[in-house]
Structures are given as structure tokens and as C-alpha cells.
């Protein structure tokens, strides 16, 4: 993604999505449902960005300007709302937000990855291993889909 791209926005009230990570997300608010529906009709891409205040609706003022372009891998529709399996693709910076009816869209540009100073060093290796173990523990505790657990093992 070398140019700006426009993506429908999903504001996360709690948690973060990272590149190369898959995460099930409950989708219930109208703007987020519209974003997933729009993505499923097109290239399955959305912007996942954290909200500043969890109780508010996702608006330009309530969303951070760095998020993750994500692929909507699958959608389930229980009785209310929906659940989407989102897979982070790459970090992006929001250039600007705009409304399109009930949907919030974001014009984004890619952010380069920042490499660790010593990727083979003992400190980085220990931190990485600890993060993997905690992510696996959380996935099991929250009964994440087996595809996510298999990816973490």
C-alpha cells in the first residue's frame, strides 16, 4: 500500500489489533456493522482503530490517528449484531476521516515497521517469548477460535 487508501472504520472500545494478528471482534454499533458490510461487498479491508473514550460513539474526535488495516476473514451473525474475525495487515496513519451516510471512512497511508535494535539479543528474545505466552494464555481463556490458538502455538 504505497498510496493513500480509503477504508471503512471500526472503532475498538477496548483492546488493540496488531499486524499479523487475528482477533474475533463483536460488532454491534451501527457504524461498525455498516463498515463490515461495506468491506464484505468489496475487498474485505477495514481500518481498526482504538477509541479514546470507550463509552462514546466512534467519531473523528474520539479515534486515534494510528490504526491497523485489517482483513475481514469471516463474519458470524448471532441474534444481535455480528462477530467478525479480523486479521491485521499493516499499521496505517489516518490522513483524514469523513462521513458517508451512517459510515465513517478514513483516508490512510502506510506506516513503516520499526525494527528492534537487537532482534537477536537476549532481552528482545525474552520479551517476545513472554508476549507469545501471554497472548496464547489470553486466547485460551477467552475461548478464541482454534485457528487463532494454532497460530500462537
mmCIF file of C-alpha atoms in Angstrom:
data_model
loop_
_atom_site.group_PDB
_atom_site.id
_atom_site.type_symbol
_atom_site.label_atom_id
_atom_site.label_comp_id
_atom_site.label_asym_id
_atom_site.label_seq_id
_atom_site.Cartn_x
_atom_site.Cartn_y
_atom_site.Cartn_z
ATOM 1 C CA UNK A 1 0.000 0.000 0.000
ATOM 2 C CA UNK A 2 2.182 2.865 -1.241
ATOM 3 C CA UNK A 3 -0.593 5.394 -1.820
ATOM 4 C CA UNK A 4 -3.489 6.630 0.270
ATOM 5 C CA UNK A 5 -6.385 4.232 0.555
ATOM 6 C CA UNK A 6 -9.901 4.864 1.858
ATOM 7 C CA UNK A 7 -11.220 2.305 4.357
ATOM 8 C CA UNK A 8 -14.417 1.886 6.380
ATOM 9 C CA UNK A 9 -13.693 2.408 10.099
ATOM 10 C CA UNK A 10 -14.250 0.093 13.070
ATOM 11 C CA UNK A 11 -13.589 1.816 16.388
ATOM 12 C CA UNK A 12 -12.484 -0.535 19.163
ATOM 13 C CA UNK A 13 -13.684 0.394 22.631
ATOM 14 C CA UNK A 14 -11.288 -1.992 24.343
ATOM 15 C CA UNK A 15 -8.183 -3.693 23.044
ATOM 16 C CA UNK A 16 -5.930 -3.281 20.056
ATOM 17 C CA UNK A 17 -5.338 -5.185 16.863
ATOM 18 C CA UNK A 18 -1.782 -5.610 15.615
ATOM 19 C CA UNK A 19 -0.434 -6.525 12.168
ATOM 20 C CA UNK A 20 -0.135 -10.283 11.573
ATOM 21 C CA UNK A 21 -2.593 -10.991 14.427
ATOM 22 C CA UNK A 22 -6.123 -12.372 14.041
ATOM 23 C CA UNK A 23 -8.776 -11.403 16.579
ATOM 24 C CA UNK A 24 -12.518 -12.052 16.913
ATOM 25 C CA UNK A 25 -14.382 -8.774 17.449
ATOM 26 C CA UNK A 26 -18.025 -8.338 18.456
ATOM 27 C CA UNK A 27 -19.631 -5.794 16.119
ATOM 28 C CA UNK A 28 -22.825 -4.184 17.366
ATOM 29 C CA UNK A 29 -22.857 -0.453 16.755
ATOM 30 C CA UNK A 30 -24.439 0.718 13.508
ATOM 31 C CA UNK A 31 -21.322 2.448 12.061
ATOM 32 C CA UNK A 32 -19.208 -0.663 12.682
ATOM 33 C CA UNK A 33 -21.855 -3.007 11.238
ATOM 34 C CA UNK A 34 -22.001 -0.766 8.144
ATOM 35 C CA UNK A 35 -18.194 -0.837 7.892
ATOM 36 C CA UNK A 36 -18.070 -4.644 7.938
ATOM 37 C CA UNK A 37 -20.930 -4.928 5.439
ATOM 38 C CA UNK A 38 -19.187 -2.480 3.088
ATOM 39 C CA UNK A 39 -15.906 -4.388 3.390
ATOM 40 C CA UNK A 40 -17.587 -7.737 2.684
ATOM 41 C CA UNK A 41 -19.044 -6.326 -0.551
ATOM 42 C CA UNK A 42 -15.598 -5.178 -1.672
ATOM 43 C CA UNK A 43 -12.032 -6.153 -0.817
ATOM 44 C CA UNK A 44 -12.740 -7.174 2.828
ATOM 45 C CA UNK A 45 -10.451 -4.382 4.127
ATOM 46 C CA UNK A 46 -11.297 -2.130 7.103
ATOM 47 C CA UNK A 47 -9.444 0.263 9.384
ATOM 48 C CA UNK A 48 -9.385 -0.886 13.009
ATOM 49 C CA UNK A 49 -8.548 1.971 15.347
ATOM 50 C CA UNK A 50 -8.758 2.411 19.127
ATOM 51 C CA UNK A 51 -11.199 4.858 20.649
ATOM 52 C CA UNK A 52 -10.064 7.450 23.166
ATOM 53 C CA UNK A 53 -13.241 7.133 25.285
ATOM 54 C CA UNK A 54 -14.850 3.694 25.396
ATOM 55 C CA UNK A 55 -18.454 4.757 26.040
ATOM 56 C CA UNK A 56 -18.738 7.174 23.123
ATOM 57 C CA UNK A 57 -19.667 6.512 19.529
ATOM 58 C CA UNK A 58 -16.701 6.313 17.136
ATOM 59 C CA UNK A 59 -16.208 9.837 15.753
ATOM 60 C CA UNK A 60 -13.228 11.676 14.330
ATOM 61 C CA UNK A 61 -12.603 13.361 17.698
ATOM 62 C CA UNK A 62 -12.807 10.084 19.615
ATOM 63 C CA UNK A 63 -10.468 7.966 17.457
ATOM 64 C CA UNK A 64 -6.693 7.755 17.423
ATOM 65 C CA UNK A 65 -4.905 8.627 14.202
ATOM 66 C CA UNK A 66 -2.853 5.421 14.017
ATOM 67 C CA UNK A 67 -4.557 2.084 13.469
ATOM 68 C CA UNK A 68 -4.294 -1.160 11.534
ATOM 69 C CA UNK A 69 -5.619 -2.007 8.117
ATOM 70 C CA UNK A 70 -7.329 -5.354 8.646
ATOM 71 C CA UNK A 71 -8.842 -8.081 6.514
ATOM 72 C CA UNK A 72 -12.297 -9.344 7.490
ATOM 73 C CA UNK A 73 -11.704 -13.101 7.320
ATOM 74 C CA UNK A 74 -15.197 -14.190 8.352
ATOM 75 C CA UNK A 75 -18.462 -12.905 9.793
ATOM 76 C CA UNK A 76 -20.998 -14.656 12.020
ATOM 77 C CA UNK A 77 -24.429 -13.188 12.720
ATOM 78 C CA UNK A 78 -25.873 -14.320 16.038
ATOM 79 C CA UNK A 79 -29.283 -12.998 17.127
ATOM 80 C CA UNK A 80 -27.972 -9.462 17.730
ATOM 81 C CA UNK A 81 -25.136 -7.717 15.919
ATOM 82 C CA UNK A 82 -22.322 -9.748 14.433
ATOM 83 C CA UNK A 83 -18.913 -11.213 15.189
ATOM 84 C CA UNK A 84 -16.071 -10.636 12.748
ATOM 85 C CA UNK A 85 -12.708 -12.371 12.618
ATOM 86 C CA UNK A 86 -10.262 -9.572 11.786
ATOM 87 C CA UNK A 87 -6.664 -10.159 10.704
ATOM 88 C CA UNK A 88 -4.259 -7.237 10.986
ATOM 89 C CA UNK A 89 -2.403 -6.470 7.774
ATOM 90 C CA UNK A 90 -0.311 -3.332 8.386
ATOM 91 C CA UNK A 91 -0.121 -0.195 10.524
ATOM 92 C CA UNK A 92 -1.521 2.958 8.955
ATOM 93 C CA UNK A 93 -1.848 6.651 9.818
ATOM 94 C CA UNK A 94 -5.167 8.363 9.232
ATOM 95 C CA UNK A 95 -4.804 11.370 6.950
ATOM 96 C CA UNK A 96 -8.441 12.374 7.409
ATOM 97 C CA UNK A 97 -11.812 10.975 8.423
ATOM 98 C CA UNK A 98 -15.056 11.605 6.524
ATOM 99 C CA UNK A 99 -18.679 10.553 6.833
ATOM 100 C CA UNK A 100 -20.535 8.679 4.098
ATOM 101 C CA UNK A 101 -24.091 8.368 5.360
ATOM 102 C CA UNK A 102 -24.007 6.274 8.548
ATOM 103 C CA UNK A 103 -20.465 5.093 7.808
ATOM 104 C CA UNK A 104 -17.212 6.646 8.919
ATOM 105 C CA UNK A 105 -14.419 6.349 6.357
ATOM 106 C CA UNK A 106 -10.721 7.096 6.748
ATOM 107 C CA UNK A 107 -8.138 8.056 4.178
ATOM 108 C CA UNK A 108 -4.952 6.254 5.313
ATOM 109 C CA UNK A 109 -1.291 5.893 4.444
ATOM 110 C CA UNK A 110 1.095 3.105 5.492
ATOM 111 C CA UNK A 111 3.499 3.421 8.417
ATOM 112 C CA UNK A 112 6.876 1.701 8.178
ATOM 113 C CA UNK A 113 7.710 -1.041 10.657
ATOM 114 C CA UNK A 114 10.184 -0.123 13.365
ATOM 115 C CA UNK A 115 12.757 -2.852 13.867
ATOM 116 C CA UNK A 116 14.196 -3.707 17.309
ATOM 117 C CA UNK A 117 17.747 -2.526 17.933
ATOM 118 C CA UNK A 118 18.960 -6.051 18.770
ATOM 119 C CA UNK A 119 16.483 -8.587 17.351
ATOM 120 C CA UNK A 120 18.766 -11.498 18.240
ATOM 121 C CA UNK A 121 19.615 -10.131 21.693
ATOM 122 C CA UNK A 122 18.533 -11.899 24.889
ATOM 123 C CA UNK A 123 16.272 -9.064 26.085
ATOM 124 C CA UNK A 124 14.235 -8.932 22.878
ATOM 125 C CA UNK A 125 14.014 -12.746 22.710
ATOM 126 C CA UNK A 126 12.775 -12.949 26.310
ATOM 127 C CA UNK A 127 10.184 -10.202 25.797
ATOM 128 C CA UNK A 128 8.954 -11.790 22.573
ATOM 129 C CA UNK A 129 8.599 -15.219 24.207
ATOM 130 C CA UNK A 130 6.739 -13.696 27.179
ATOM 131 C CA UNK A 131 4.360 -11.842 24.841
ATOM 132 C CA UNK A 132 3.637 -15.007 22.874
ATOM 133 C CA UNK A 133 2.895 -16.973 26.045
ATOM 134 C CA UNK A 134 0.566 -14.295 27.394
ATOM 135 C CA UNK A 135 -1.254 -13.974 24.072
ATOM 136 C CA UNK A 136 -1.773 -17.747 23.968
ATOM 137 C CA UNK A 137 -2.987 -17.752 27.587
ATOM 138 C CA UNK A 138 -5.474 -14.951 26.833
ATOM 139 C CA UNK A 139 -6.700 -16.662 23.658
ATOM 140 C CA UNK A 140 -7.384 -19.881 25.559
ATOM 141 C CA UNK A 141 -9.025 -18.026 28.451
ATOM 142 C CA UNK A 142 -11.369 -16.193 26.079
ATOM 143 C CA UNK A 143 -12.028 -19.366 24.064
ATOM 144 C CA UNK A 144 -10.697 -17.904 20.838
ATOM 145 C CA UNK A 145 -11.233 -19.876 17.618
ATOM 146 C CA UNK A 146 -8.818 -22.768 17.151
ATOM 147 C CA UNK A 147 -7.214 -21.007 14.146
ATOM 148 C CA UNK A 148 -6.019 -18.217 16.429
ATOM 149 C CA UNK A 149 -4.726 -20.605 19.097
ATOM 150 C CA UNK A 150 -2.930 -22.694 16.451
ATOM 151 C CA UNK A 151 -1.305 -19.530 15.079
ATOM 152 C CA UNK A 152 0.004 -18.604 18.531
ATOM 153 C CA UNK A 153 1.357 -22.056 19.425
#
